[in-house]
Short mmCIF file of C-alpha atoms in Angstrom, two decimals:
data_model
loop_
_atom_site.label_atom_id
_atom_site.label_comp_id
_atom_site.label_asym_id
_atom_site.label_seq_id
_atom_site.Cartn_x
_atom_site.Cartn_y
_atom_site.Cartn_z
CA UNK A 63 24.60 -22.89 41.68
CA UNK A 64 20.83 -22.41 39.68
CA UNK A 65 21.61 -20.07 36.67
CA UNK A 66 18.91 -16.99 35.86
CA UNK A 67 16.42 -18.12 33.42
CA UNK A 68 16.50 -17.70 29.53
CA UNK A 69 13.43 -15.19 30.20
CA UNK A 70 15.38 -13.33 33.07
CA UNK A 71 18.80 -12.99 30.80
CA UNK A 72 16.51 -11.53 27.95
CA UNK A 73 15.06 -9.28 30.23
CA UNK A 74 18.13 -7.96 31.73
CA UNK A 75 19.55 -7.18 28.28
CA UNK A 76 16.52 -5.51 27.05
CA UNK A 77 15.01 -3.84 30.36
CA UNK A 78 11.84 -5.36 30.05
CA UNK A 79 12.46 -7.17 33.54
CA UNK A 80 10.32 -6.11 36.62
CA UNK A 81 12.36 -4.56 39.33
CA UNK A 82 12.27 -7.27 42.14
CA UNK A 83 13.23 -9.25 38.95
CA UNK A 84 16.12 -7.32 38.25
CA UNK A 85 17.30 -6.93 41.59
CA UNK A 86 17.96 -10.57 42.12
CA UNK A 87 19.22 -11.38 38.76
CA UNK A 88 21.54 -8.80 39.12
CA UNK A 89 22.66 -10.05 42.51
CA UNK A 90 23.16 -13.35 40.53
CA UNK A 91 25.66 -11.86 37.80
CA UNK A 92 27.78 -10.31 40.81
CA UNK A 93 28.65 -14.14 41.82
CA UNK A 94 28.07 -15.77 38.22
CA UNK A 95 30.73 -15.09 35.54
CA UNK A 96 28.94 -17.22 32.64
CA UNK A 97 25.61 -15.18 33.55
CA UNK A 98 27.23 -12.20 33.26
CA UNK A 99 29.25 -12.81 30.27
CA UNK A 100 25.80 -14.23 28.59
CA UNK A 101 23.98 -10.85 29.57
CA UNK A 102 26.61 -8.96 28.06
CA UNK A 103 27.05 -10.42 25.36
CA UNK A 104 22.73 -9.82 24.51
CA UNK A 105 23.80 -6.37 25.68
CA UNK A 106 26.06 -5.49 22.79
CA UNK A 107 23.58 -7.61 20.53
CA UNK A 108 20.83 -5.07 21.48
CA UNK A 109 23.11 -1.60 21.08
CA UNK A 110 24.18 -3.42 17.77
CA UNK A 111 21.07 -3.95 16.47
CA UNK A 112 19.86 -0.38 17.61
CA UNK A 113 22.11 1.45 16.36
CA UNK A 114 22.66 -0.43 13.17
CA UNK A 115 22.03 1.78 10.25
CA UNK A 116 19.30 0.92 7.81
CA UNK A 117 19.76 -1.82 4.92
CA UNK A 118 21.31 0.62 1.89
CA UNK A 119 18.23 2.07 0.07
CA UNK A 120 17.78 1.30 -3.79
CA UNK A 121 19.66 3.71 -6.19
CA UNK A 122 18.13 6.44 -8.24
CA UNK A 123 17.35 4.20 -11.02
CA UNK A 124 15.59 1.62 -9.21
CA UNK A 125 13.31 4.63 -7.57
CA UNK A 126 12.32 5.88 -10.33
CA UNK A 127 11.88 2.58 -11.40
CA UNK A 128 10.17 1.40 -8.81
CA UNK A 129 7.60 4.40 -8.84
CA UNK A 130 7.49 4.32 -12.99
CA UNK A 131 5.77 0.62 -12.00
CA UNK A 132 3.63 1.75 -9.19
CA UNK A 133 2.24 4.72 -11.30
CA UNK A 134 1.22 2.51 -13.79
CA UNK A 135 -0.38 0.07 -11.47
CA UNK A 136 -2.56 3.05 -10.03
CA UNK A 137 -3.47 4.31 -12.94
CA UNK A 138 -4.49 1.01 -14.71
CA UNK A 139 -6.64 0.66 -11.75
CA UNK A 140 -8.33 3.89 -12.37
CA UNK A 141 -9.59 2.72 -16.26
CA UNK A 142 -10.31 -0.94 -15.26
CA UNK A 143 -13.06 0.50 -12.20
CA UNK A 144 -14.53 3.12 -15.40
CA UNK A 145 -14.50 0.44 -18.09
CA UNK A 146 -15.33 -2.76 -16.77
CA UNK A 147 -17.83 -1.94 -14.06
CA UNK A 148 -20.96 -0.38 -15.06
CA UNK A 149 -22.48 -2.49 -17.80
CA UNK A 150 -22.17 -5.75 -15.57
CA UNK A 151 -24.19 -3.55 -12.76
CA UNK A 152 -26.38 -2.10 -14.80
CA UNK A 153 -27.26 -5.27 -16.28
CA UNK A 154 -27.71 -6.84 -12.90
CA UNK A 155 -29.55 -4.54 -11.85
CA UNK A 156 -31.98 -3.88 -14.37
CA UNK A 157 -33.66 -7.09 -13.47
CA UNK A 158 -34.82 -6.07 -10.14
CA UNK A 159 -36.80 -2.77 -11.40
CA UNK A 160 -37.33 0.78 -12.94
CA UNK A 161 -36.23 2.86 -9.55
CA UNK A 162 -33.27 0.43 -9.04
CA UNK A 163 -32.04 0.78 -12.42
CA UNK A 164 -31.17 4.90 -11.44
CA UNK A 165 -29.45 4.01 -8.48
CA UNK A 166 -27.35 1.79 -9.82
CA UNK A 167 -26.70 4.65 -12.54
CA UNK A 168 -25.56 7.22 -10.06
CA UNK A 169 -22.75 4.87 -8.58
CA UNK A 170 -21.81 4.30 -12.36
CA UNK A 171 -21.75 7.97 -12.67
CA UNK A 172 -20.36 8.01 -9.58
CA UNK A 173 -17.06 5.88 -10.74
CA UNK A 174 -17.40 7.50 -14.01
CA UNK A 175 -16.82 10.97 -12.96
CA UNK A 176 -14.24 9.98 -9.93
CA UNK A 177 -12.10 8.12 -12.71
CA UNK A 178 -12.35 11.43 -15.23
CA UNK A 179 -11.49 13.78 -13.03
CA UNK A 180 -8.74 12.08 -12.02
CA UNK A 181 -6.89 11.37 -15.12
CA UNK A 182 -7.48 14.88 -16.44
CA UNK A 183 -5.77 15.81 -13.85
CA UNK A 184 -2.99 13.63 -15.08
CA UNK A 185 -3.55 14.17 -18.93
CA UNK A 186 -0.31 14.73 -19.61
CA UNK A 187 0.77 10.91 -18.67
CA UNK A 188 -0.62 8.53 -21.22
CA UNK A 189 -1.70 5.30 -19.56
CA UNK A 190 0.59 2.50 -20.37
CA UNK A 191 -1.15 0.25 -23.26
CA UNK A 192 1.44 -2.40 -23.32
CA UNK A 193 -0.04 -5.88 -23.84
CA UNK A 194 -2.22 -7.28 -20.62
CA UNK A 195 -2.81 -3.33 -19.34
CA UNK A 196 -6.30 -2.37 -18.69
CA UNK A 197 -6.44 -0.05 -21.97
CA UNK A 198 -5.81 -2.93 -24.16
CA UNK A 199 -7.85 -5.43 -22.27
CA UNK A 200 -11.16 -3.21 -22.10
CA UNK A 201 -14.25 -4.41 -23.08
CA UNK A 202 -15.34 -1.03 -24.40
CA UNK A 203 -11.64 -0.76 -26.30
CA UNK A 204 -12.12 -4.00 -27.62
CA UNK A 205 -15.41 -4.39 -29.01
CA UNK A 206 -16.69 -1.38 -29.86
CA UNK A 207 -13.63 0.36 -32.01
CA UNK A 208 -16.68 1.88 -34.29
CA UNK A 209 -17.62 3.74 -31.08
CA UNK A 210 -13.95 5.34 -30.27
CA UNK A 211 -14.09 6.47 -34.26
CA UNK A 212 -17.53 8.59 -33.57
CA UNK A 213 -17.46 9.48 -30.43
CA UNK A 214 -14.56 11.92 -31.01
CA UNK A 215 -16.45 13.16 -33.77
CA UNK A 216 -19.44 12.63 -31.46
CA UNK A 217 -21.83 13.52 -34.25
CA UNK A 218 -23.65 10.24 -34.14
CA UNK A 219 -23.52 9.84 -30.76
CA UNK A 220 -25.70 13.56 -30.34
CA UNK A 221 -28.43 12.23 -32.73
CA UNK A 222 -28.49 8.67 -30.71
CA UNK A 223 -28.72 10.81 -27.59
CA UNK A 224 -31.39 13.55 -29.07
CA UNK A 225 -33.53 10.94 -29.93
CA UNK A 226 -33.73 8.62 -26.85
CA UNK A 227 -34.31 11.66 -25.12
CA UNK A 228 -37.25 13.05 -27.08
CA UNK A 229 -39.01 9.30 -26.22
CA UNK A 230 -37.77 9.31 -22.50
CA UNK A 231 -39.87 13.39 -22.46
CA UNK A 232 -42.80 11.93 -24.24
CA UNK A 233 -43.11 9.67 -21.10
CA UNK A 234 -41.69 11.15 -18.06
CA UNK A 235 -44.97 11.57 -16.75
CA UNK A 236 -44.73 8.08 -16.17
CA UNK A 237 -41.45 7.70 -14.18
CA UNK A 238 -42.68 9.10 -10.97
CA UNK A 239 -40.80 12.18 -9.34
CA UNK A 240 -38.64 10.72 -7.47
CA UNK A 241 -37.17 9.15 -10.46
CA UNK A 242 -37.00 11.89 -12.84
CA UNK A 243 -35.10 14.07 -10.53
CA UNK A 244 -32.69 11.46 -9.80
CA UNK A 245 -32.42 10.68 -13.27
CA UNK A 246 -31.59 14.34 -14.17
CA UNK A 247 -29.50 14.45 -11.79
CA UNK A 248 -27.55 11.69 -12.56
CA UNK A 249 -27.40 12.82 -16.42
CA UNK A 250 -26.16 16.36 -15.38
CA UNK A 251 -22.91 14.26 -13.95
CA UNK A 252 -22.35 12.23 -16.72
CA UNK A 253 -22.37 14.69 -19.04
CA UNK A 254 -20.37 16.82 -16.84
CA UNK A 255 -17.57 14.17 -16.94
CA UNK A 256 -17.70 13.98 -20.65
CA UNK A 257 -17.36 17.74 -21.09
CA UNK A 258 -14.25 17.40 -19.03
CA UNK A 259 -13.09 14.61 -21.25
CA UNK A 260 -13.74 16.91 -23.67
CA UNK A 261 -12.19 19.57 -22.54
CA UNK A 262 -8.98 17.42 -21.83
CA UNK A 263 -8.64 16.00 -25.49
CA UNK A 264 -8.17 19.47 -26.30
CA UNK A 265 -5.32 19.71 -24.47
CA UNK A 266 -3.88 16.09 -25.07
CA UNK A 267 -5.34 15.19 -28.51
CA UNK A 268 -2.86 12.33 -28.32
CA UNK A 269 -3.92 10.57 -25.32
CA UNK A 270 -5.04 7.43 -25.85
CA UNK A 271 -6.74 6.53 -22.05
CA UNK A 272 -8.48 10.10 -22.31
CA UNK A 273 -9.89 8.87 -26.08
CA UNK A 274 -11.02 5.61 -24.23
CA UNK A 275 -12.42 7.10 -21.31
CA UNK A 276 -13.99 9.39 -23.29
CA UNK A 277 -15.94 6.87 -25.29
CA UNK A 278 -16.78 4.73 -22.51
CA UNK A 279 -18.81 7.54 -21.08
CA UNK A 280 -20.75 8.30 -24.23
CA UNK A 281 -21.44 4.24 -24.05
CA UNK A 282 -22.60 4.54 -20.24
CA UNK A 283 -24.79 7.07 -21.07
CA UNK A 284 -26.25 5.78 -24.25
CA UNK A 285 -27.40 2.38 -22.25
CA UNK A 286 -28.33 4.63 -19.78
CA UNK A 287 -31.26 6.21 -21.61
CA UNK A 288 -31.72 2.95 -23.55
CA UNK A 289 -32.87 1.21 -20.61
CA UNK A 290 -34.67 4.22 -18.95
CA UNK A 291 -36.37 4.46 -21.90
CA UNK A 292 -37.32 0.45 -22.17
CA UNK A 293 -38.16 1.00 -18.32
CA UNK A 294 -40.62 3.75 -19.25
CA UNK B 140 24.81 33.53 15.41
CA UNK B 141 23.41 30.97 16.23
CA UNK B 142 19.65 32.03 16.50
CA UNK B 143 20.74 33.51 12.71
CA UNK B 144 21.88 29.77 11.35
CA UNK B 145 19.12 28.13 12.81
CA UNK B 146 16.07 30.75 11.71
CA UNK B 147 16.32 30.32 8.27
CA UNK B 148 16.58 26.47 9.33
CA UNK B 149 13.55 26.31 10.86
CA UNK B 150 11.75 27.82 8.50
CA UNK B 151 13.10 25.86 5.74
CA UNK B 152 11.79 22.39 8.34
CA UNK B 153 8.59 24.55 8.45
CA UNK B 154 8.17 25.23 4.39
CA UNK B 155 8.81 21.60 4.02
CA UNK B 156 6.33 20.05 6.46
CA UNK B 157 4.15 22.57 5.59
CA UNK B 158 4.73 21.34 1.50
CA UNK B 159 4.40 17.81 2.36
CA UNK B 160 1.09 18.62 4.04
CA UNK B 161 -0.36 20.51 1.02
CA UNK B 162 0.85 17.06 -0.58
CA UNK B 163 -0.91 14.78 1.30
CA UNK B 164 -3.81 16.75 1.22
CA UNK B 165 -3.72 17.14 -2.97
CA UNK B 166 -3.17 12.93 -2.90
CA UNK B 167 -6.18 12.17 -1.00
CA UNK B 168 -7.71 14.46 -3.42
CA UNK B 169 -6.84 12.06 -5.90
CA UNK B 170 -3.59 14.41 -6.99
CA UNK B 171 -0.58 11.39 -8.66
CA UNK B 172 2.09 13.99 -9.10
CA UNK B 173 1.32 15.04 -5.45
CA UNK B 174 1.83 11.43 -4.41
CA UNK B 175 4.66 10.66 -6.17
CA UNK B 176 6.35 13.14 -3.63
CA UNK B 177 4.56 11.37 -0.98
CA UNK B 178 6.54 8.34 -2.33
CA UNK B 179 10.11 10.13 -2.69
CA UNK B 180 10.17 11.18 0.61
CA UNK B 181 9.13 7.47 2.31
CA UNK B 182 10.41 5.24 -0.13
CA UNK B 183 13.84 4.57 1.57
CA UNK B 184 12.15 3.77 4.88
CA UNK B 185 9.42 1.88 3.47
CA UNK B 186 12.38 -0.53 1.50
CA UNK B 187 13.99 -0.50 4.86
CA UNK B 188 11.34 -2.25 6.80
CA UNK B 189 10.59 -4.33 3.63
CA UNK B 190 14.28 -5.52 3.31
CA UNK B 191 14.82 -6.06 7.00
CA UNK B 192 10.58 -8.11 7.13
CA UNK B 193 11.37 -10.56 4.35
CA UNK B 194 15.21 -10.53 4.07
CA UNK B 195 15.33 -10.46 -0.07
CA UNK B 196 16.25 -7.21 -2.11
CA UNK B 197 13.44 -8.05 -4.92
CA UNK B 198 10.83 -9.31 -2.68
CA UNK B 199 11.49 -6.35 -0.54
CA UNK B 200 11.16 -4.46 -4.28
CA UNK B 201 7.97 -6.15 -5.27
CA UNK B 202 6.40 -5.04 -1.30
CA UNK B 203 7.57 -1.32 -1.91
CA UNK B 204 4.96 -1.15 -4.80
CA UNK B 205 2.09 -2.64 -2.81
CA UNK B 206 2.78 -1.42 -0.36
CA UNK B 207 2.14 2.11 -1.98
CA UNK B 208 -0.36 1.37 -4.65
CA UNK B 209 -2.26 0.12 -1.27
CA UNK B 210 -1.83 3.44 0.73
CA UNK B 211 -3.03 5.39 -2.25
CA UNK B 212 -6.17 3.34 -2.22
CA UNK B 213 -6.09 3.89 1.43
CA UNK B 214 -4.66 7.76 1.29
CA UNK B 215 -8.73 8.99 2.10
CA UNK B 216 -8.52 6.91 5.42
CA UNK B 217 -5.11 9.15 6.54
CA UNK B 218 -6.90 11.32 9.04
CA UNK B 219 -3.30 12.61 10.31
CA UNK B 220 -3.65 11.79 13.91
CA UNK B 221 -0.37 9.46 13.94
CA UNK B 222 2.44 11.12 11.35
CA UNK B 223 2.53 9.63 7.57
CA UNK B 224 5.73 8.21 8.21
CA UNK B 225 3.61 5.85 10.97
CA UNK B 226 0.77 5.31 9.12
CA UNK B 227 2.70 4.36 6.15
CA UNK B 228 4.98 1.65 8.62
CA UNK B 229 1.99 0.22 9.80
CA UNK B 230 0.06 0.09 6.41
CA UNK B 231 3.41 -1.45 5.30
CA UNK B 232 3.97 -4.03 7.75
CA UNK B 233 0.18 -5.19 7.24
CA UNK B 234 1.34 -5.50 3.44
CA UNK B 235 3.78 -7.46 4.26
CA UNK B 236 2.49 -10.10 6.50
CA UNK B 237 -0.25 -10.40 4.56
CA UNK B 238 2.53 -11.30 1.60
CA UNK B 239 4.20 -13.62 3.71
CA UNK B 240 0.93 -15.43 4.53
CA UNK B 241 -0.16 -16.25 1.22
CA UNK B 242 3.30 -16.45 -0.83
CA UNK B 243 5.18 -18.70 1.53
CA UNK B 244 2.83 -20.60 3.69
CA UNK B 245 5.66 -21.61 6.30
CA UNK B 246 6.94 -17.57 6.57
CA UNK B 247 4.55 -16.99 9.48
CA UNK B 248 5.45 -20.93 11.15
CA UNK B 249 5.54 -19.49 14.73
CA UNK B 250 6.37 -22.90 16.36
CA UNK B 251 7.02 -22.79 19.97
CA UNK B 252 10.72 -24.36 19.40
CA UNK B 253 12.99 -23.89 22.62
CA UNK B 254 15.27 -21.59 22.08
CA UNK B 255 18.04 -24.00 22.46
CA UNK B 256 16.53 -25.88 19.79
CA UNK B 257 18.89 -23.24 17.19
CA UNK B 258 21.39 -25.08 15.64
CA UNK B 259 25.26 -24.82 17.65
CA UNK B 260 26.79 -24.13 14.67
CA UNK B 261 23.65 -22.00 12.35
CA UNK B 262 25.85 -20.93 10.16
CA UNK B 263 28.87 -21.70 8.31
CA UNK B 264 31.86 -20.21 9.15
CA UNK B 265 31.52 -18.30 6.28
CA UNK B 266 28.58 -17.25 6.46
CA UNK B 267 30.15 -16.23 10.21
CA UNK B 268 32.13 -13.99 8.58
CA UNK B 269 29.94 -12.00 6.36
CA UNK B 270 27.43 -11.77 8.97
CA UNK B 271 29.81 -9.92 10.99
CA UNK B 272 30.67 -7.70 8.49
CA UNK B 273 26.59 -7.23 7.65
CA UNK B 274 24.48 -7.85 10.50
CA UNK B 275 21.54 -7.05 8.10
CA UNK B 276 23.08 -10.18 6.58
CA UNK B 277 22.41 -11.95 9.34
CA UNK B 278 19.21 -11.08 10.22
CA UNK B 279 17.95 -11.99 6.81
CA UNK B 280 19.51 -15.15 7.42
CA UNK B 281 17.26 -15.88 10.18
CA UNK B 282 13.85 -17.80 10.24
CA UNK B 283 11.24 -15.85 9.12
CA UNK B 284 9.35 -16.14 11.87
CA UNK B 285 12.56 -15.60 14.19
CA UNK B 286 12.94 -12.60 11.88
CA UNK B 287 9.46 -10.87 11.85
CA UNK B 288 9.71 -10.63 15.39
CA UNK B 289 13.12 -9.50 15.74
CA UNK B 290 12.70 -6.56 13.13
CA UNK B 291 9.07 -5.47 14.79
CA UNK B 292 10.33 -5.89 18.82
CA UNK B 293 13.85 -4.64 18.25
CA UNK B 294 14.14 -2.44 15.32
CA UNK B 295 10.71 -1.03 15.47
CA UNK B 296 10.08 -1.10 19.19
CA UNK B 297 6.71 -3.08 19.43
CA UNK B 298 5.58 -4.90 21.94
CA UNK B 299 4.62 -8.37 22.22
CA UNK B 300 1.11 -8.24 22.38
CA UNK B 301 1.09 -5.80 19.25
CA UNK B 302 3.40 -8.54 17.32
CA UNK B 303 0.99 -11.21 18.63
CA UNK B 304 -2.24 -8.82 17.22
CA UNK B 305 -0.38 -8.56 13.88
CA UNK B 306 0.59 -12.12 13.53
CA UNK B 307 -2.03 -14.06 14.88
CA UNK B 308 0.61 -15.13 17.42
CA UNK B 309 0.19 -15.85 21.47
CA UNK B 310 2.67 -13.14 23.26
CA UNK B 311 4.45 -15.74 24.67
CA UNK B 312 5.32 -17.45 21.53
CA UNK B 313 6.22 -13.80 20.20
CA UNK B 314 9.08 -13.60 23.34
CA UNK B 315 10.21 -16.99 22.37
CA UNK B 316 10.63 -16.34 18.70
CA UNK B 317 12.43 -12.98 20.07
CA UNK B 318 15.41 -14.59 22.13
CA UNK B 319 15.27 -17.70 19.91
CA UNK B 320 16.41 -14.64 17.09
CA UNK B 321 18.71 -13.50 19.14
CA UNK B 322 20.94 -16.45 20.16
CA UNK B 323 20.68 -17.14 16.96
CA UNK B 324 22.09 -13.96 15.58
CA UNK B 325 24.87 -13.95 18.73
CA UNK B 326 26.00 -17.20 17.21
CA UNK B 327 26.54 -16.06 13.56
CA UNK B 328 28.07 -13.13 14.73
CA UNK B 329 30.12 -15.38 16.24
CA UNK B 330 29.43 -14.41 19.87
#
């Protein structure tokens, strides 16, 4: 006697078999006991594994473990994109021209603001610092710890500001239009994000991302007018 | 009576859904605290379908975070046309091939073995024994590639050209890898 197939037992059990297949495999198992017994057996495989329960979740613990580690991984995420992009676009973008260097400055702002607004809205969290975390490991954190000391106070940062301004008015008549609006535009945001930093710290004094975020954005936007002005 | 248990049911289901939404919505907005509950309510699935894909309790641990630090990168692409609980299994089963392909390079080995090419005797007897006590012990016993295609044709009800989209598989080697799991499984279940 020729056996059904490996593909028509697997069909049987699971129902994926065409009918005219079915039909004669069927007719098969009424005169085959080792057919049958095979399809049967797949048979109880398949309601086993169908209605088998799901593998025993994690316990409490390990949830809030588990989300205690994701949490942190988003939000280091967040600090690394607001620290560690803009000066190394900026910088390559410079090269290529005056108009390109305010585009590139309105995707920094861009980040800059995105990344603000979104951990004032979790102020109350302080970013892990531990050693290897993107607070510790920032390039603004790192070298300019001067910077984090006055920019709270921001006292010198105003008169560094004030006074690239005054040059950048003396020669805005020679930026075009085009530029100057974008370049307004783009200062409006950035000092919108740092008056919500602002405006944070006063809630959370003691937050150490907020403090770093905080200064990063007065650095953005003192090499922003730096180079606008060496562009003008 | 009855219309008086279920009401208040209903629109306790309704309050919920209806809170989740205003969840999802917040995350995409870039809202943490509104994602964590996003996480709390799939977590346990998303394990599920992490223990059952790789077959190891911290593996299946280490996928759970990417697997959501990736769909809150991804939470702005969520358009709600398939449920989260979807969009979230297929995010996560993306995750997790993509793990498999470039943390054990023979996870994905799809080889077009016959299916009688399965060991008699698989397992040990002991191994017989526990696996019919645990058939999720058994299935993480499998081959990973046997496994993959078991969990995402049997457990998750996809088809073979899906599983052969996913995997980079031909259907045909997907249906093999699918009984070859099977007999498999019947024999350390001792069938």
């Amino acid at each position: 006697m020729t056996h059904i197939t490996e593909d028509e037992r697997q069909g049987l059990a699971d129902g994926t078999l065409d009918a005219d297949g079915t039909a004669a495999a069927v007719a098969h198992l009424a005169q085959c006991d080792a057919c049958a017994a095979d399809v049967t057996q797949l048979r109880t495989l398949m309601h086993q594994l169908h209605d088998s329960p799901p593998p025993s979740s994690p316990n409490d613990s390990a949830i809030e473990e588990l989300w205690t580690t994701i949490r942190a991984r988003i939000e280091a995420r967040k600090v690394v994109e607001l620290s560690a992009a803009p000066p190394t676009h900026v910088a390559a973008v410079t090269r290529s021209g005056h108009w390109h260097v305010w585009r590139v400055a309105a995707a920094v702002v861009a980040v800059a603001a995105a990344g603000v607004v979104a951990i004032v809205q979790f102020h109350s969290r302080p970013v892990t610092t531990a050693a290897g975390s993107p607070a510790s490991a920032s390039p603004a954190a790192s070298a300019q710890p001067a910077l984090l000391q006055a920019s709270d106070s921001s006292r010198a940062y105003q008169q560094q500001v004030q006074q690239l301004l005054d040059e950048i008015e003396m020669q805005r008549a020679m930026l075009g239009p085009t530029t100057t609006a974008v370049a307004d535009s783009d200062l409006s945001a950035i000092d919108q994000a740092i008056a919500e930093l602002r405006a944070a710290l006063l809630r959370d004094p003691n937050n150490a991302a907020l403090r770093q975020l905080l200064a990063t954005s007065y650095q953005q936007k003192l090499d922003l007018l730096k180079r606008l002005n060496n562009a003008s | 009576m009855t219309s008086g248990a279920n009401a208040p049911r209903s629109t306790a289901a309704a309050d919920g859904a209806s809170m989740m939404g205003d969840a999802v919505r917040l995350a995409q907005a870039g809202d943490l605290r509104a994602f964590e509950s996003v996480y709390r309510a799939h977590v346990t699935a998303v394990y599920a379908l992490c223990r059952r894909m790789v077959g190891d309790d911290s593996e299946a641990r280490d996928l759970v975070q990417d697997i959501f630090v990736r769909a809150w990168e991804k939470f702005a692409s969520f358009r709600g046309e398939s449920s989260l609980a979807t969009w979230l299994h297929r995010l996560g089963v993306n995750v997790i091939l993509e793990h498999l392909r470039t943390s054990r390079r023979d996870a994905l080995r799809f080889a077009d073995d016959p299916v009688d090419d399965v060991p008699a005797h698989g397992a040990s007897a002991a191994e017989r024994i526990d696996a019919r006590l645990d058939l999720d012990a058994a299935i993480a016993r499998l081959p990973s590639g046997a496994r993959i295609v078991l969990v995402l044709h049997d457990l998750h009800g996809y088809s073979h050209d899906e599983i052969a989209r996913l995997t980079g598989i031909a259907p045909g080697t997907s249906r093999a890898q699918l009984w070859r799991a099977r007999r498999h499984l019947m024999r350390m279940l001792d069938r």
